[in-house]
Amino acid sequence: MKGGLKEVIDVLPNRQQADVLMTKYFDIIDPLYPVLDRAELMAGYEHFWSLPDSQKIHVDGAVLALHLVMYATTTQFIRPYHPSMDPKTTAEFYSKADQASARHKRFTNEVLIVSAAHQALRISSYWNHITMSTVQAMVMTFHFLINDNHTPDGWVFSGITTRQAHVLQLNRDPAIVIPEASTTEKQLRCLLWSLVVCQDTGIALFLKLPPASDHSDIKPESFSVSIEDAPAYAQHHANYNMHLDSFPVPALTFDAYRANIAFSKSLWQIATFVQENICKPRSLNLPIVRSLEHKRTLISTFRALYRNFPEPFNSTNPNRFYGSDHRLARQQIGVASNFYHPMMLLTADENTAGGVSIDVSATLEAAHEVLMSYFAMQDVFGDEVNGFWAYQHRSFEAALTMANLLVAESRNLMPSGHSQSGSPLAGPTSSPNIGAASGLTTGALVNRAISQSPRSMLPPPASSTPSNTNIQPTPWLLATVKEDVRRMLEIIQRSSGYFEFQTMQENRLDALRSVYEKITII
C-alpha cells in the first residue's frame, strides 16, 4: 500500500475504454449478478471520471475497487471473446497494463486490474470498514477468481464475504432490520445476499466443504416488489439521472428490475435447499439420501420448488432460452443450470446401507437438461460461455456423468457371458488429470458427480415415471444423451481462450473422450 490510491489509479483504463468495459459488463455479467443499483453506480461513475487526476486519489477505495473489478471481469470476455474494442485502443490499454506490471512485478492485463482492486479494498480497510460497495466488490472478485481457475482463493474470498455480509446484516430480513427503508434499498440487500449465498453454496458443493451462509431469517416473501412500486423506482432513477450529462449505460426498466428480483429469489431458493440437503451431508462424507423414502421426498420437494418459482422461471418450455429478450434469456439459462445440476446429484445418489440405488433414467434426464441450458447459452451468446467457469464445470460434469452411465448401459446390453467386471459407475482410471481446471483427477470428478451423490431435470409431465422406480432408459433417451455428449466434445474441441483455459479444455476433452469412446450404444 506504499503508493496508496495513486498506484491503483495508474492502472485505470482511459474513459473511452472504461465506457466500453462498463457497457459490456451490464450487457453480459449484470443479468446474472444483478447486485448493483445501476442509477447510483453510474452517477458515481460519472462523478469519478469528471474529477481531475489530483482528486481521484481521494475517492472511496471500496467504490474504486468495485469499478476496477468490474473492468477486470469484463476484460475476461472482451479478450479474446469480444473483439469489440478498437484494436489500437485495446493495444494501448494492454500496453499501459504491461508498463504498470513492470513497475509492480505483477501479472498483466485483467490480473493486474483485479490486483489493483484488491489494493483499493485494503486501503479502504475492508476487514473492519465494510459497506455495500465492499461486499459488491468482493462478490465480483470471487467471480473473477473462479473464472481464472483460482478456486482455493475463491473459497477464502467467499468466506470473508459471508462474514462481511453478516456485519451489514444482509442475512437479516430487511423488513425487520431496516423497516423504514425504501423498497429499492430493501431489495438491493436481498439481491446481494442471494448472490453471497449462491457463491458460497456453489463452491461448497464443488469442494465438498460446509457452507457458511446458512444463518438467516430472510424468507421467500422478502424478495418482493409490486407494480405499485413503479413510480418510486422511476423517481429513484430520476434523482440520479438529472445530474448526468452522459449515461453510457441505459437505466433498467421496471419489468427488468422485477425479473432481477424473481431471478435472484429463484437462485436463493435453490441454494438454500442445496446447502441443507446436499452440501452438508457431502461435507461429512455421508450419502445425500438416507433411504428410498428420503430420496423420493427430497426429489419431490425440489421439483415442487421449481414449479413454484416466480414466472417465467418456472417455465418448462424448451424454447424459453431463445426469446428476443437476451437479458431474460441469460437469467432463465442461469436458473436451469443451477437447478438441474443438483437434481442430477439427487437422482444419482446411492446408499447401499439404505437400499438406495441410482435412478439411471432420471439422472440422464437431469444431465440432459443441464446441457440443454448450456447449449442454449452457446447458441445464443456464442463464446461468451467460455467466460463463465461455473456453467462450463456443471455442464462438463453432466456430460461426464452421461458418458459413464452410457458405458454402464453398454455393458448391460452386452450378450450373456461378455459383461465387464467392475462398478458401472466407476470413472476412467487412466484418463488425464484435469487439475488445471480444478485440482482434481478425472476419477474424483466422476465420483463427485455420480458415486457420492458441479444456470436439469424439468418437473415431470403427467406421463413421467415417479423417481423412486428405476425404469430402464428408453432407446430414445440413450440416443439423445449420447448426442449431447458428442456435441459437448465438439464444443470443447473448438473453444479458444487464454493459455490456462486452453489447457483446462484440452484436459476436459481428453477425459470426456476417453469415456465416450467406450460407449457401444448406437
Short mmCIF file of C-alpha atoms in Angstrom, two decimals:
data_model
loop_
_atom_site.label_atom_id
_atom_site.label_comp_id
_atom_site.label_asym_id
_atom_site.label_seq_id
_atom_site.Cartn_x
_atom_site.Cartn_y
_atom_site.Cartn_z
CA MET A 1 0.00 0.00 0.00
CA LYS A 2 3.08 2.20 -0.25
CA GLY A 3 1.72 4.26 -3.13
CA GLY A 4 -1.85 4.49 -1.85
CA LEU A 5 -4.63 5.01 -4.38
CA LYS A 6 -2.16 6.75 -6.72
CA GLU A 7 -0.75 3.36 -7.76
CA VAL A 8 -4.27 1.97 -8.15
CA ILE A 9 -5.38 4.82 -10.39
CA ASP A 10 -2.31 4.35 -12.58
CA VAL A 11 -3.83 1.03 -13.70
CA LEU A 12 -7.15 2.55 -14.81
CA PRO A 13 -8.11 2.49 -18.49
CA ASN A 14 -8.99 5.80 -20.08
CA ARG A 15 -12.59 6.99 -20.14
CA GLN A 16 -13.35 5.63 -23.61
CA GLN A 17 -12.05 2.20 -22.68
CA ALA A 18 -13.88 2.29 -19.34
CA ASP A 19 -17.17 3.07 -21.11
CA VAL A 20 -16.74 0.04 -23.38
CA LEU A 21 -15.97 -2.21 -20.42
CA MET A 22 -18.85 -0.85 -18.34
CA THR A 23 -21.33 -1.27 -21.19
CA LYS A 24 -20.20 -4.86 -21.74
CA TYR A 25 -20.45 -5.52 -18.02
CA PHE A 26 -24.11 -4.57 -17.87
CA ASP A 27 -24.82 -6.50 -21.07
CA ILE A 28 -23.10 -9.77 -20.16
CA ILE A 29 -22.48 -10.03 -16.42
CA ASP A 30 -25.12 -7.89 -14.71
CA PRO A 31 -28.08 -10.09 -15.80
CA LEU A 32 -26.59 -13.00 -13.82
CA TYR A 33 -25.24 -10.86 -10.95
CA PRO A 34 -27.88 -8.13 -10.52
CA VAL A 35 -26.48 -6.75 -7.28
CA LEU A 36 -25.79 -3.14 -8.21
CA ASP A 37 -28.02 -0.10 -8.02
CA ARG A 38 -27.40 0.90 -11.61
CA ALA A 39 -28.52 4.52 -11.22
CA GLU A 40 -26.42 5.12 -8.11
CA LEU A 41 -23.39 3.34 -9.54
CA MET A 42 -23.45 5.19 -12.86
CA ALA A 43 -23.89 8.54 -11.09
CA GLY A 44 -20.80 7.73 -9.04
CA TYR A 45 -19.03 6.58 -12.18
CA GLU A 46 -19.75 9.87 -13.94
CA HIS A 47 -18.62 11.83 -10.90
CA PHE A 48 -15.35 9.90 -10.67
CA TRP A 49 -14.43 10.50 -14.31
CA SER A 50 -15.29 14.20 -14.00
CA LEU A 51 -12.64 14.64 -11.31
CA PRO A 52 -9.13 15.84 -12.12
CA ASP A 53 -6.45 13.22 -11.55
CA SER A 54 -5.29 15.01 -8.42
CA GLN A 55 -8.73 14.48 -6.85
CA LYS A 56 -9.28 10.88 -7.92
CA ILE A 57 -6.89 9.66 -5.20
CA HIS A 58 -9.36 10.86 -2.54
CA VAL A 59 -12.35 8.75 -3.60
CA ASP A 60 -13.74 5.87 -1.53
CA GLY A 61 -11.38 2.93 -2.01
CA ALA A 62 -14.23 0.38 -1.93
CA VAL A 63 -16.08 2.18 -4.73
CA LEU A 64 -12.90 2.38 -6.81
CA ALA A 65 -12.29 -1.32 -6.14
CA LEU A 66 -15.78 -2.10 -7.42
CA HIS A 67 -15.14 -0.17 -10.63
CA LEU A 68 -11.82 -1.94 -11.15
CA VAL A 69 -13.13 -5.44 -10.58
CA MET A 70 -15.99 -4.71 -12.98
CA TYR A 71 -13.41 -3.77 -15.61
CA ALA A 72 -11.39 -6.89 -14.84
CA THR A 73 -14.31 -9.32 -15.07
CA THR A 74 -15.48 -7.75 -18.33
CA THR A 75 -11.98 -7.93 -19.79
CA GLN A 76 -12.21 -11.72 -19.40
CA PHE A 77 -14.96 -11.59 -22.03
CA ILE A 78 -13.63 -8.90 -24.35
CA ARG A 79 -10.25 -10.59 -24.72
CA PRO A 80 -10.40 -12.68 -26.82
CA TYR A 81 -14.11 -13.43 -26.99
CA HIS A 82 -15.39 -9.98 -27.89
CA PRO A 83 -13.02 -8.03 -30.14
CA SER A 84 -15.40 -5.06 -29.98
CA MET A 85 -12.82 -2.58 -28.73
CA ASP A 86 -10.83 -0.79 -31.38
CA PRO A 87 -7.57 -2.73 -31.85
CA LYS A 88 -5.47 0.37 -31.27
CA THR A 89 -7.42 1.25 -28.12
CA THR A 90 -7.11 -2.30 -26.85
CA ALA A 91 -3.39 -2.36 -27.56
CA GLU A 92 -2.92 0.92 -25.69
CA PHE A 93 -4.83 -0.46 -22.71
CA TYR A 94 -2.72 -3.59 -22.51
CA SER A 95 0.49 -1.64 -23.13
CA LYS A 96 -0.38 0.54 -20.16
CA ALA A 97 -1.07 -2.53 -18.05
CA ASP A 98 2.23 -4.08 -19.15
CA GLN A 99 4.13 -0.96 -18.13
CA ALA A 100 2.45 -0.92 -14.73
CA SER A 101 3.17 -4.62 -14.39
CA ALA A 102 6.86 -3.97 -14.87
CA ARG A 103 6.75 -1.45 -12.05
CA HIS A 104 4.77 -3.63 -9.66
CA LYS A 105 6.17 -7.01 -10.72
CA ARG A 106 2.63 -8.34 -11.20
CA PHE A 107 0.81 -10.15 -13.95
CA THR A 108 -0.56 -8.11 -16.82
CA ASN A 109 -3.98 -7.12 -18.03
CA GLU A 110 -7.05 -8.23 -16.08
CA VAL A 111 -4.98 -9.90 -13.34
CA LEU A 112 -3.23 -6.60 -12.73
CA ILE A 113 -6.56 -4.77 -12.64
CA VAL A 114 -8.06 -7.11 -10.06
CA SER A 115 -4.85 -6.85 -8.03
CA ALA A 116 -5.31 -3.09 -8.07
CA ALA A 117 -8.92 -3.58 -6.95
CA HIS A 118 -7.70 -5.66 -4.03
CA GLN A 119 -5.22 -2.96 -3.09
CA ALA A 120 -8.02 -0.39 -3.16
CA LEU A 121 -10.03 -2.62 -0.83
CA ARG A 122 -7.09 -2.89 1.55
CA ILE A 123 -6.67 0.89 1.57
CA SER A 124 -10.37 1.18 2.41
CA SER A 125 -9.78 -1.12 5.44
CA TYR A 126 -12.23 -3.65 4.05
CA TRP A 127 -11.84 -6.01 7.03
CA ASN A 128 -13.27 -3.53 9.53
CA HIS A 129 -14.86 -0.72 7.48
CA ILE A 130 -17.50 -2.58 5.50
CA THR A 131 -20.02 -1.02 3.14
CA MET A 132 -22.33 -2.27 0.42
CA SER A 133 -19.63 -1.35 -2.11
CA THR A 134 -17.18 -3.52 -0.19
CA VAL A 135 -19.39 -6.60 -0.44
CA GLN A 136 -20.26 -5.87 -4.07
CA ALA A 137 -16.57 -5.65 -4.93
CA MET A 138 -15.89 -8.87 -3.01
CA VAL A 139 -18.56 -10.95 -4.79
CA MET A 140 -17.28 -9.76 -8.16
CA THR A 141 -13.70 -10.56 -7.11
CA PHE A 142 -14.89 -14.07 -6.26
CA HIS A 143 -16.40 -14.36 -9.74
CA PHE A 144 -13.11 -13.27 -11.29
CA LEU A 145 -11.05 -15.70 -9.22
CA ILE A 146 -13.26 -18.68 -10.07
CA ASN A 147 -13.24 -17.77 -13.76
CA ASP A 148 -9.46 -17.53 -13.57
CA ASN A 149 -9.21 -21.04 -12.02
CA HIS A 150 -8.15 -19.79 -8.59
CA THR A 151 -10.59 -21.98 -6.68
CA PRO A 152 -8.74 -22.01 -3.30
CA ASP A 153 -8.53 -18.21 -3.39
CA GLY A 154 -12.22 -18.08 -4.28
CA TRP A 155 -13.07 -20.28 -1.30
CA VAL A 156 -11.27 -17.90 1.07
CA PHE A 157 -12.83 -14.81 -0.51
CA SER A 158 -16.28 -16.36 -0.26
CA GLY A 159 -15.81 -16.98 3.46
CA ILE A 160 -14.64 -13.42 4.10
CA THR A 161 -17.50 -12.03 2.04
CA THR A 162 -20.05 -14.03 4.02
CA ARG A 163 -18.70 -12.60 7.29
CA GLN A 164 -18.76 -9.11 5.83
CA ALA A 165 -22.37 -9.63 4.78
CA HIS A 166 -23.18 -10.72 8.33
CA VAL A 167 -21.69 -7.46 9.66
CA LEU A 168 -24.02 -5.49 7.38
CA GLN A 169 -26.89 -7.77 8.43
CA LEU A 170 -27.57 -8.65 4.82
CA ASN A 171 -28.62 -12.07 6.13
CA ARG A 172 -31.45 -10.45 8.07
CA ASP A 173 -34.95 -9.77 6.80
CA PRO A 174 -34.82 -6.10 5.73
CA ALA A 175 -38.41 -5.63 6.88
CA ILE A 176 -37.12 -6.31 10.41
CA VAL A 177 -33.73 -4.56 10.49
CA ILE A 178 -34.50 -1.53 8.27
CA PRO A 179 -38.32 -1.28 8.25
CA GLU A 180 -38.31 2.39 7.21
CA ALA A 181 -36.01 1.91 4.21
CA SER A 182 -37.26 2.22 0.66
CA THR A 183 -38.30 -0.83 -1.32
CA THR A 184 -35.30 -0.27 -3.61
CA GLU A 185 -32.85 -0.42 -0.69
CA LYS A 186 -34.53 -3.48 0.85
CA GLN A 187 -34.48 -5.37 -2.43
CA LEU A 188 -30.86 -4.45 -3.14
CA ARG A 189 -29.89 -6.03 0.17
CA CYS A 190 -31.82 -9.20 -0.70
CA LEU A 191 -30.26 -9.35 -4.17
CA LEU A 192 -26.76 -9.03 -2.73
CA TRP A 193 -27.40 -11.61 -0.01
CA SER A 194 -28.77 -14.01 -2.63
CA LEU A 195 -25.50 -13.79 -4.57
CA VAL A 196 -23.43 -14.28 -1.41
CA VAL A 197 -25.44 -17.43 -0.65
CA CYS A 198 -25.23 -18.74 -4.22
CA GLN A 199 -21.47 -18.26 -4.45
CA ASP A 200 -20.91 -19.84 -1.04
CA THR A 201 -23.15 -22.77 -1.94
CA GLY A 202 -21.59 -23.30 -5.36
CA ILE A 203 -18.03 -23.51 -4.12
CA ALA A 204 -19.05 -25.59 -1.07
CA LEU A 205 -20.75 -28.03 -3.42
CA PHE A 206 -17.72 -28.20 -5.67
CA LEU A 207 -15.19 -28.68 -2.87
CA LYS A 208 -17.46 -30.83 -0.66
CA LEU A 209 -17.00 -28.41 2.22
CA PRO A 210 -19.63 -26.95 4.55
CA PRO A 211 -21.43 -23.72 3.58
CA ALA A 212 -21.05 -20.62 5.74
CA SER A 213 -24.11 -18.60 4.69
CA ASP A 214 -26.84 -20.76 6.22
CA HIS A 215 -27.76 -18.43 9.11
CA SER A 216 -30.52 -16.08 8.02
CA ASP A 217 -34.12 -15.06 8.64
CA ILE A 218 -34.75 -13.93 5.07
CA LYS A 219 -37.85 -15.57 3.63
CA PRO A 220 -39.09 -16.03 0.06
CA GLU A 221 -41.52 -13.17 0.73
CA SER A 222 -38.55 -10.87 1.39
CA PHE A 223 -37.93 -10.85 -2.37
CA SER A 224 -40.97 -8.82 -3.33
CA VAL A 225 -41.81 -5.83 -5.49
CA SER A 226 -45.17 -4.92 -6.98
CA ILE A 227 -46.41 -2.70 -9.77
CA GLU A 228 -47.28 -0.13 -7.11
CA ASP A 229 -43.55 0.38 -6.58
CA ALA A 230 -43.02 1.52 -10.20
CA PRO A 231 -43.40 5.29 -9.56
CA ALA A 232 -40.91 5.20 -6.68
CA TYR A 233 -38.49 3.20 -8.83
CA ALA A 234 -38.77 5.76 -11.65
CA GLN A 235 -38.23 8.62 -9.23
CA HIS A 236 -35.18 6.88 -7.79
CA HIS A 237 -33.58 6.81 -11.24
CA ALA A 238 -34.66 10.38 -11.99
CA ASN A 239 -32.94 11.60 -8.83
CA TYR A 240 -29.64 10.37 -10.25
CA ASN A 241 -30.17 10.87 -13.96
CA MET A 242 -30.91 14.57 -13.65
CA HIS A 243 -27.29 15.11 -12.60
CA LEU A 244 -25.76 13.21 -15.51
CA ASP A 245 -24.56 14.80 -18.73
CA SER A 246 -23.96 11.42 -20.36
CA PHE A 247 -25.17 7.97 -19.41
CA PRO A 248 -23.28 5.20 -21.26
CA VAL A 249 -25.45 2.51 -19.65
CA PRO A 250 -29.23 2.96 -20.01
CA ALA A 251 -31.50 2.74 -16.99
CA LEU A 252 -33.02 -0.65 -16.23
CA THR A 253 -36.72 -0.89 -17.00
CA PHE A 254 -39.08 -1.68 -14.15
CA ASP A 255 -40.02 -5.00 -15.76
CA ALA A 256 -36.35 -5.99 -15.94
CA TYR A 257 -35.93 -4.90 -12.32
CA ARG A 258 -38.81 -7.16 -11.27
CA ALA A 259 -37.26 -10.00 -13.27
CA ASN A 260 -33.99 -9.44 -11.38
CA ILE A 261 -35.78 -9.98 -8.10
CA ALA A 262 -37.64 -13.07 -9.35
CA PHE A 263 -34.39 -14.49 -10.73
CA SER A 264 -32.43 -13.90 -7.52
CA LYS A 265 -35.27 -15.31 -5.42
CA SER A 266 -35.25 -18.50 -7.51
CA LEU A 267 -31.48 -18.93 -7.20
CA TRP A 268 -31.62 -18.21 -3.47
CA GLN A 269 -34.28 -20.90 -3.01
CA ILE A 270 -32.18 -23.40 -4.96
CA ALA A 271 -29.07 -22.54 -2.94
CA THR A 272 -30.75 -22.81 0.47
CA PHE A 273 -32.17 -26.22 -0.48
CA VAL A 274 -28.79 -27.43 -1.77
CA GLN A 275 -26.97 -26.18 1.32
CA GLU A 276 -29.10 -28.13 3.72
CA ASN A 277 -29.77 -31.28 1.71
CA ILE A 278 -26.65 -31.79 -0.42
CA CYS A 279 -23.71 -29.69 0.80
CA LYS A 280 -23.95 -30.58 4.48
CA PRO A 281 -24.07 -34.38 4.14
CA ARG A 282 -21.40 -34.37 1.41
CA SER A 283 -19.10 -32.27 3.59
CA LEU A 284 -19.27 -35.07 6.19
CA ASN A 285 -18.72 -37.80 3.56
CA LEU A 286 -22.27 -39.01 4.07
CA PRO A 287 -24.73 -40.08 1.37
CA ILE A 288 -27.19 -37.39 0.40
CA VAL A 289 -30.14 -39.73 0.91
CA ARG A 290 -30.72 -41.94 3.94
CA SER A 291 -33.40 -44.19 2.46
CA LEU A 292 -35.52 -44.65 -0.61
CA GLU A 293 -38.35 -42.72 1.01
CA HIS A 294 -35.97 -39.89 1.88
CA LYS A 295 -34.77 -39.75 -1.74
CA ARG A 296 -38.32 -39.65 -3.06
CA THR A 297 -39.19 -36.84 -0.63
CA LEU A 298 -36.16 -34.74 -1.49
CA ILE A 299 -36.72 -35.03 -5.23
CA SER A 300 -40.43 -34.31 -4.88
CA THR A 301 -39.72 -31.25 -2.71
CA PHE A 302 -37.10 -29.97 -5.11
CA ARG A 303 -39.41 -30.36 -8.10
CA ALA A 304 -42.18 -28.55 -6.24
CA LEU A 305 -39.74 -25.74 -5.53
CA TYR A 306 -39.19 -25.30 -9.27
CA ARG A 307 -42.90 -25.34 -10.05
CA ASN A 308 -43.43 -22.51 -7.57
CA PHE A 309 -40.67 -20.24 -8.83
CA PRO A 310 -41.90 -16.81 -9.95
CA GLU A 311 -42.83 -16.68 -13.60
CA PRO A 312 -41.20 -17.09 -16.06
CA PHE A 313 -38.52 -19.01 -14.16
CA ASN A 314 -40.83 -21.97 -13.57
CA SER A 315 -41.32 -22.45 -17.31
CA THR A 316 -40.85 -25.87 -18.90
CA ASN A 317 -40.97 -24.56 -22.46
CA PRO A 318 -37.89 -25.91 -24.28
CA ASN A 319 -37.77 -22.66 -26.30
CA ARG A 320 -37.66 -20.41 -23.24
CA PHE A 321 -33.92 -19.71 -23.70
CA TYR A 322 -34.33 -18.40 -27.25
CA GLY A 323 -36.54 -15.35 -26.78
CA SER A 324 -35.76 -11.86 -28.04
CA ASP A 325 -35.13 -10.55 -24.50
CA HIS A 326 -31.50 -11.60 -24.10
CA ARG A 327 -31.25 -10.38 -20.53
CA LEU A 328 -34.14 -12.62 -19.52
CA ALA A 329 -32.73 -15.48 -21.60
CA ARG A 330 -29.45 -15.31 -19.67
CA GLN A 331 -31.36 -15.47 -16.41
CA GLN A 332 -33.52 -18.41 -17.48
CA ILE A 333 -30.38 -20.27 -18.54
CA GLY A 334 -28.92 -19.46 -15.11
CA VAL A 335 -31.90 -20.90 -13.24
CA ALA A 336 -31.94 -24.05 -15.38
CA SER A 337 -28.22 -24.76 -14.96
CA ASN A 338 -28.30 -24.14 -11.22
CA PHE A 339 -31.44 -26.24 -10.68
CA TYR A 340 -30.82 -29.32 -12.78
CA HIS A 341 -27.24 -29.93 -11.73
CA PRO A 342 -28.18 -30.64 -8.08
CA MET A 343 -31.21 -32.57 -9.37
CA MET A 344 -28.73 -34.79 -11.20
CA LEU A 345 -26.81 -35.29 -7.96
CA LEU A 346 -30.00 -36.22 -6.10
CA THR A 347 -31.18 -38.76 -8.66
CA ALA A 348 -27.68 -40.27 -8.94
CA ASP A 349 -27.11 -40.64 -5.21
CA GLU A 350 -26.65 -44.16 -3.86
CA ASN A 351 -26.80 -45.53 -0.33
CA THR A 352 -26.21 -49.26 -0.17
CA ALA A 353 -27.00 -49.45 3.54
CA GLY A 354 -30.27 -47.63 2.97
CA GLY A 355 -31.21 -49.73 -0.04
CA VAL A 356 -30.96 -46.81 -2.46
CA SER A 357 -29.52 -47.15 -5.94
CA ILE A 358 -29.01 -44.70 -8.76
CA ASP A 359 -32.04 -43.80 -10.86
CA VAL A 360 -30.35 -44.02 -14.26
CA SER A 361 -33.19 -42.62 -16.36
CA ALA A 362 -33.84 -39.67 -14.05
CA THR A 363 -30.11 -38.91 -13.82
CA LEU A 364 -29.71 -38.93 -17.59
CA GLU A 365 -32.76 -36.70 -17.96
CA ALA A 366 -31.44 -34.22 -15.40
CA ALA A 367 -27.99 -34.18 -17.01
CA HIS A 368 -29.67 -33.64 -20.38
CA GLU A 369 -31.42 -30.53 -19.02
CA VAL A 370 -28.11 -29.17 -17.70
CA LEU A 371 -26.64 -29.48 -21.18
CA MET A 372 -29.72 -28.04 -22.88
CA SER A 373 -29.22 -24.81 -20.94
CA TYR A 374 -25.50 -24.85 -21.77
CA PHE A 375 -26.15 -25.46 -25.46
CA ALA A 376 -28.67 -22.60 -25.47
CA MET A 377 -26.02 -20.31 -23.98
CA GLN A 378 -23.66 -21.40 -26.73
CA ASP A 379 -26.32 -21.00 -29.45
CA VAL A 380 -27.50 -17.55 -28.38
CA PHE A 381 -24.37 -15.96 -26.93
CA GLY A 382 -21.56 -17.84 -28.64
CA ASP A 383 -18.18 -17.94 -26.97
CA GLU A 384 -19.36 -15.84 -24.03
CA VAL A 385 -19.96 -19.19 -22.39
CA ASN A 386 -16.17 -19.56 -22.14
CA GLY A 387 -16.19 -16.72 -19.61
CA PHE A 388 -18.45 -18.49 -17.10
CA TRP A 389 -16.46 -21.22 -15.37
CA ALA A 390 -19.35 -22.44 -13.19
CA TYR A 391 -21.57 -23.10 -16.22
CA GLN A 392 -18.76 -24.90 -18.01
CA HIS A 393 -17.99 -27.03 -14.97
CA ARG A 394 -21.60 -28.05 -14.28
CA SER A 395 -22.05 -28.94 -17.94
CA PHE A 396 -18.79 -30.89 -18.09
CA GLU A 397 -19.83 -32.90 -15.02
CA ALA A 398 -23.22 -33.56 -16.60
CA ALA A 399 -21.58 -34.76 -19.83
CA LEU A 400 -19.11 -36.95 -17.94
CA THR A 401 -21.97 -38.40 -15.89
CA MET A 402 -23.90 -39.16 -19.07
CA ALA A 403 -20.89 -40.80 -20.69
CA ASN A 404 -20.18 -43.07 -17.72
CA LEU A 405 -23.81 -44.14 -17.49
CA LEU A 406 -23.87 -44.83 -21.22
CA VAL A 407 -20.79 -47.03 -20.80
CA ALA A 408 -22.60 -48.84 -17.99
CA GLU A 409 -25.67 -49.31 -20.18
CA SER A 410 -23.43 -50.58 -22.99
CA ARG A 411 -22.20 -53.30 -20.63
CA ASN A 412 -25.74 -54.14 -19.58
CA LEU A 413 -26.70 -54.63 -23.23
CA MET A 414 -23.79 -56.98 -23.96
CA PRO A 415 -24.60 -60.61 -24.74
CA SER A 416 -24.59 -63.00 -21.79
CA GLY A 417 -21.09 -64.04 -20.77
CA HIS A 418 -19.48 -60.88 -22.14
CA SER A 419 -20.21 -58.45 -19.30
CA GLN A 420 -17.30 -56.45 -17.96
CA SER A 421 -16.38 -56.51 -14.32
CA GLY A 422 -16.24 -53.51 -12.04
CA SER A 423 -18.72 -50.89 -10.93
CA PRO A 424 -20.75 -49.46 -13.80
CA LEU A 425 -20.31 -46.04 -12.24
CA ALA A 426 -16.56 -46.12 -11.85
CA GLY A 427 -14.72 -43.32 -13.61
CA PRO A 428 -11.90 -43.86 -16.08
CA THR A 429 -8.85 -44.80 -14.09
CA SER A 430 -6.31 -43.94 -16.75
CA SER A 431 -7.69 -40.65 -18.01
CA PRO A 432 -5.59 -37.49 -17.91
CA ASN A 433 -5.55 -35.37 -14.81
CA ILE A 434 -7.77 -32.32 -15.15
CA GLY A 435 -6.12 -30.48 -12.32
CA ALA A 436 -5.58 -27.44 -14.50
CA ALA A 437 -9.30 -26.89 -14.18
CA SER A 438 -9.97 -27.97 -10.64
CA GLY A 439 -7.04 -29.69 -9.00
CA LEU A 440 -8.92 -32.99 -9.17
CA THR A 441 -8.34 -36.21 -11.05
CA THR A 442 -10.92 -37.33 -13.57
CA GLY A 443 -11.88 -40.23 -11.31
CA ALA A 444 -12.53 -37.80 -8.47
CA LEU A 445 -14.79 -35.74 -10.69
CA VAL A 446 -16.73 -38.80 -11.73
CA ASN A 447 -17.10 -39.87 -8.12
CA ARG A 448 -18.23 -36.36 -7.24
CA ALA A 449 -20.83 -36.38 -10.00
CA ILE A 450 -22.05 -39.93 -9.51
CA SER A 451 -21.00 -42.20 -6.72
CA GLN A 452 -21.00 -39.61 -3.95
CA SER A 453 -24.29 -38.29 -4.72
CA PRO A 454 -20.59 -29.07 -10.07
CA ARG A 455 -27.91 -21.51 -14.58
CA SER A 456 -31.51 -30.06 -15.26
CA MET A 457 -34.48 -32.01 -14.87
CA LEU A 458 -37.79 -30.33 -15.51
CA PRO A 459 -40.68 -31.04 -13.16
CA PRO A 460 -42.08 -34.20 -14.72
CA PRO A 461 -45.07 -34.06 -17.03
CA ALA A 462 -48.04 -36.22 -16.18
CA SER A 463 -46.69 -39.15 -18.16
CA SER A 464 -43.34 -39.25 -16.37
CA THR A 465 -42.42 -42.12 -14.12
CA PRO A 466 -42.03 -41.39 -10.38
CA SER A 467 -38.38 -41.05 -9.41
CA ASN A 468 -38.47 -43.94 -6.96
CA THR A 469 -38.96 -46.52 -9.72
CA ASN A 470 -35.69 -47.08 -11.53
CA ILE A 471 -37.05 -47.62 -15.02
CA GLN A 472 -34.64 -48.76 -17.73
CA PRO A 473 -33.68 -45.83 -20.00
CA THR A 474 -35.52 -45.86 -23.31
CA PRO A 475 -33.54 -46.18 -26.56
CA TRP A 476 -34.63 -42.62 -27.40
CA LEU A 477 -33.17 -41.28 -24.14
CA LEU A 478 -29.91 -43.18 -24.61
CA ALA A 479 -29.55 -41.87 -28.17
CA THR A 480 -30.39 -38.32 -27.06
CA VAL A 481 -27.81 -38.15 -24.29
CA LYS A 482 -25.17 -39.79 -26.48
CA GLU A 483 -25.72 -36.98 -28.96
CA ASP A 484 -25.44 -34.50 -26.06
CA VAL A 485 -22.03 -35.88 -25.14
CA ARG A 486 -20.92 -35.78 -28.77
CA ARG A 487 -21.93 -32.13 -29.05
CA MET A 488 -20.20 -31.29 -25.77
CA LEU A 489 -17.00 -32.83 -27.12
CA GLU A 490 -17.37 -30.72 -30.25
CA ILE A 491 -17.84 -27.50 -28.25
CA ILE A 492 -14.85 -28.20 -26.03
CA GLN A 493 -12.71 -29.04 -29.03
CA ARG A 494 -13.36 -25.77 -30.84
CA SER A 495 -13.26 -23.47 -27.80
CA SER A 496 -10.47 -20.94 -27.56
CA GLY A 497 -9.08 -18.62 -24.93
CA TYR A 498 -6.05 -17.82 -22.81
CA PHE A 499 -3.41 -20.47 -22.17
CA GLU A 500 -4.75 -21.75 -18.85
CA PHE A 501 -8.25 -22.00 -20.29
CA GLN A 502 -6.99 -23.93 -23.28
CA THR A 503 -5.10 -26.33 -21.01
CA MET A 504 -8.23 -26.89 -18.94
CA GLN A 505 -10.33 -27.53 -22.05
CA GLU A 506 -7.76 -29.93 -23.51
CA ASN A 507 -7.79 -31.96 -20.30
CA ARG A 508 -11.59 -31.95 -20.23
CA LEU A 509 -11.61 -33.08 -23.84
CA ASP A 510 -9.23 -35.97 -23.14
CA ALA A 511 -11.18 -37.04 -20.05
CA LEU A 512 -14.60 -36.97 -21.75
CA ARG A 513 -13.39 -38.53 -25.00
CA SER A 514 -11.74 -41.42 -23.15
CA VAL A 515 -15.13 -42.39 -21.74
CA TYR A 516 -17.13 -41.61 -24.89
CA GLU A 517 -15.02 -43.99 -26.94
CA LYS A 518 -16.12 -46.86 -24.68
CA ILE A 519 -19.80 -46.32 -25.48
CA THR A 520 -21.13 -49.05 -27.76
CA ILE A 521 -24.77 -47.94 -27.80
CA ILE A 522 -25.70 -46.74 -31.29
#
